[in-house]
Amino acid sequence: MKFLVGILALAVFLSALAVVDTAQRDRDLTRALSIHRQAIEKLNVTYAELQLEQGALAAQGRVDQIAQTRLDMHVPSADQVTMVFR
């Protein structure tokens, strides 16, 4: 009988250790999840800012201005345009 009580006491003790270990792992994983969610949010904000910047850089007016000032490009006159038909 004492042997059975000893085995049950050992099982309860090991079960308690498993609960403590599981709770600690849960806290660690919850903390890591929170850190990753914050990183994801920062990346989303950065991505949105980059999309806005890309839209501003690719605006047609800005492209035309750069083409005219830096690349010395211009709209061709009518006699410089050749139409090609198939």
mmCIF file of C-alpha atoms in Angstrom:
data_model
loop_
_atom_site.group_PDB
_atom_site.id
_atom_site.type_symbol
_atom_site.label_atom_id
_atom_site.label_comp_id
_atom_site.label_asym_id
_atom_site.label_seq_id
_atom_site.Cartn_x
_atom_site.Cartn_y
_atom_site.Cartn_z
ATOM 1 C CA MET A 1 0.000 0.000 0.000
ATOM 2 C CA LYS A 2 2.842 2.401 0.903
ATOM 3 C CA PHE A 3 4.471 1.563 -2.407
ATOM 4 C CA LEU A 4 1.321 2.548 -4.288
ATOM 5 C CA VAL A 5 1.062 5.820 -2.321
ATOM 6 C CA GLY A 6 4.725 6.528 -3.092
ATOM 7 C CA ILE A 7 4.180 5.930 -6.798
ATOM 8 C CA LEU A 8 1.101 8.181 -6.790
ATOM 9 C CA ALA A 9 3.008 10.902 -4.906
ATOM 10 C CA LEU A 10 5.826 10.686 -7.449
ATOM 11 C CA ALA A 11 3.304 10.883 -10.309
ATOM 12 C CA VAL A 12 1.683 13.972 -8.767
ATOM 13 C CA PHE A 13 5.107 15.595 -8.292
ATOM 14 C CA LEU A 14 6.150 14.881 -11.892
ATOM 15 C CA SER A 15 2.799 16.147 -13.119
ATOM 16 C CA ALA A 16 3.296 19.382 -11.166
ATOM 17 C CA LEU A 17 6.739 19.810 -12.728
ATOM 18 C CA ALA A 18 5.243 19.285 -16.170
ATOM 19 C CA VAL A 19 2.589 21.946 -15.486
ATOM 20 C CA VAL A 20 5.237 24.437 -14.348
ATOM 21 C CA ASP A 21 7.367 23.711 -17.420
ATOM 22 C CA THR A 22 4.389 24.051 -19.739
ATOM 23 C CA ALA A 23 3.363 27.357 -18.139
ATOM 24 C CA GLN A 24 6.902 28.722 -18.538
ATOM 25 C CA ARG A 25 7.024 27.673 -22.195
ATOM 26 C CA ASP A 26 3.651 29.334 -22.730
ATOM 27 C CA ARG A 27 4.941 32.602 -21.225
ATOM 28 C CA ASP A 28 8.091 32.458 -23.360
ATOM 29 C CA LEU A 29 6.128 31.789 -26.544
ATOM 30 C CA THR A 30 3.617 34.539 -25.748
ATOM 31 C CA ARG A 31 6.472 36.995 -25.220
ATOM 32 C CA ALA A 32 8.106 35.942 -28.507
ATOM 33 C CA LEU A 33 4.776 36.255 -30.326
ATOM 34 C CA SER A 34 4.334 39.776 -28.991
ATOM 35 C CA ILE A 35 7.824 40.756 -30.140
ATOM 36 C CA HIS A 36 7.180 39.314 -33.612
ATOM 37 C CA ARG A 37 3.832 41.098 -33.892
ATOM 38 C CA GLN A 38 5.528 44.412 -33.053
ATOM 39 C CA ALA A 39 8.157 43.730 -35.704
ATOM 40 C CA ILE A 40 5.438 42.929 -38.248
ATOM 41 C CA GLU A 41 3.646 46.175 -37.425
ATOM 42 C CA LYS A 42 6.871 48.167 -37.884
ATOM 43 C CA LEU A 43 7.482 46.446 -41.219
ATOM 44 C CA ASN A 44 3.927 47.212 -42.351
ATOM 45 C CA VAL A 45 4.394 50.891 -41.513
ATOM 46 C CA THR A 46 7.713 50.972 -43.356
ATOM 47 C CA TYR A 47 6.167 49.223 -46.364
ATOM 48 C CA ALA A 48 3.319 51.732 -46.501
ATOM 49 C CA GLU A 49 5.812 54.620 -46.351
ATOM 50 C CA LEU A 50 7.850 53.077 -49.160
ATOM 51 C CA GLN A 51 4.739 52.644 -51.303
ATOM 52 C CA LEU A 52 3.908 56.335 -50.825
ATOM 53 C CA GLU A 53 7.455 57.305 -51.709
ATOM 54 C CA GLN A 54 7.408 55.081 -54.777
ATOM 55 C CA GLY A 55 4.165 56.666 -55.912
ATOM 56 C CA ALA A 56 5.646 60.129 -55.493
ATOM 57 C CA LEU A 57 8.813 59.221 -57.378
ATOM 58 C CA ALA A 58 6.907 57.609 -60.236
ATOM 59 C CA ALA A 59 4.405 60.467 -60.684
ATOM 60 C CA GLN A 60 4.093 61.398 -64.354
ATOM 61 C CA GLY A 61 4.856 65.079 -63.776
ATOM 62 C CA ARG A 62 8.065 64.269 -61.951
ATOM 63 C CA VAL A 63 9.150 61.798 -64.633
ATOM 64 C CA ASP A 64 8.503 64.447 -67.331
ATOM 65 C CA GLN A 65 10.445 67.066 -65.395
ATOM 66 C CA ILE A 66 13.462 64.785 -64.926
ATOM 67 C CA ALA A 67 13.348 63.737 -68.576
ATOM 68 C CA GLN A 68 13.412 67.364 -69.693
ATOM 69 C CA THR A 69 15.970 68.741 -67.216
ATOM 70 C CA ARG A 70 18.448 65.932 -66.627
ATOM 71 C CA LEU A 71 18.155 63.945 -69.835
ATOM 72 C CA ASP A 72 17.450 66.893 -72.166
ATOM 73 C CA MET A 73 14.485 65.060 -73.686
ATOM 74 C CA HIS A 74 11.611 66.810 -75.430
ATOM 75 C CA VAL A 75 8.384 66.012 -77.225
ATOM 76 C CA PRO A 76 9.164 65.519 -80.931
ATOM 77 C CA SER A 77 7.641 67.830 -83.469
ATOM 78 C CA ALA A 78 5.166 66.544 -86.024
ATOM 79 C CA ASP A 79 7.772 66.259 -88.803
ATOM 80 C CA GLN A 80 9.973 64.106 -86.539
ATOM 81 C CA VAL A 81 7.226 61.513 -85.970
ATOM 82 C CA THR A 82 6.969 58.550 -88.354
ATOM 83 C CA MET A 83 3.901 56.332 -88.309
ATOM 84 C CA VAL A 84 4.478 52.669 -89.079
ATOM 85 C CA PHE A 85 1.554 50.469 -90.101
ATOM 86 C CA ARG A 86 1.479 46.759 -90.722
#
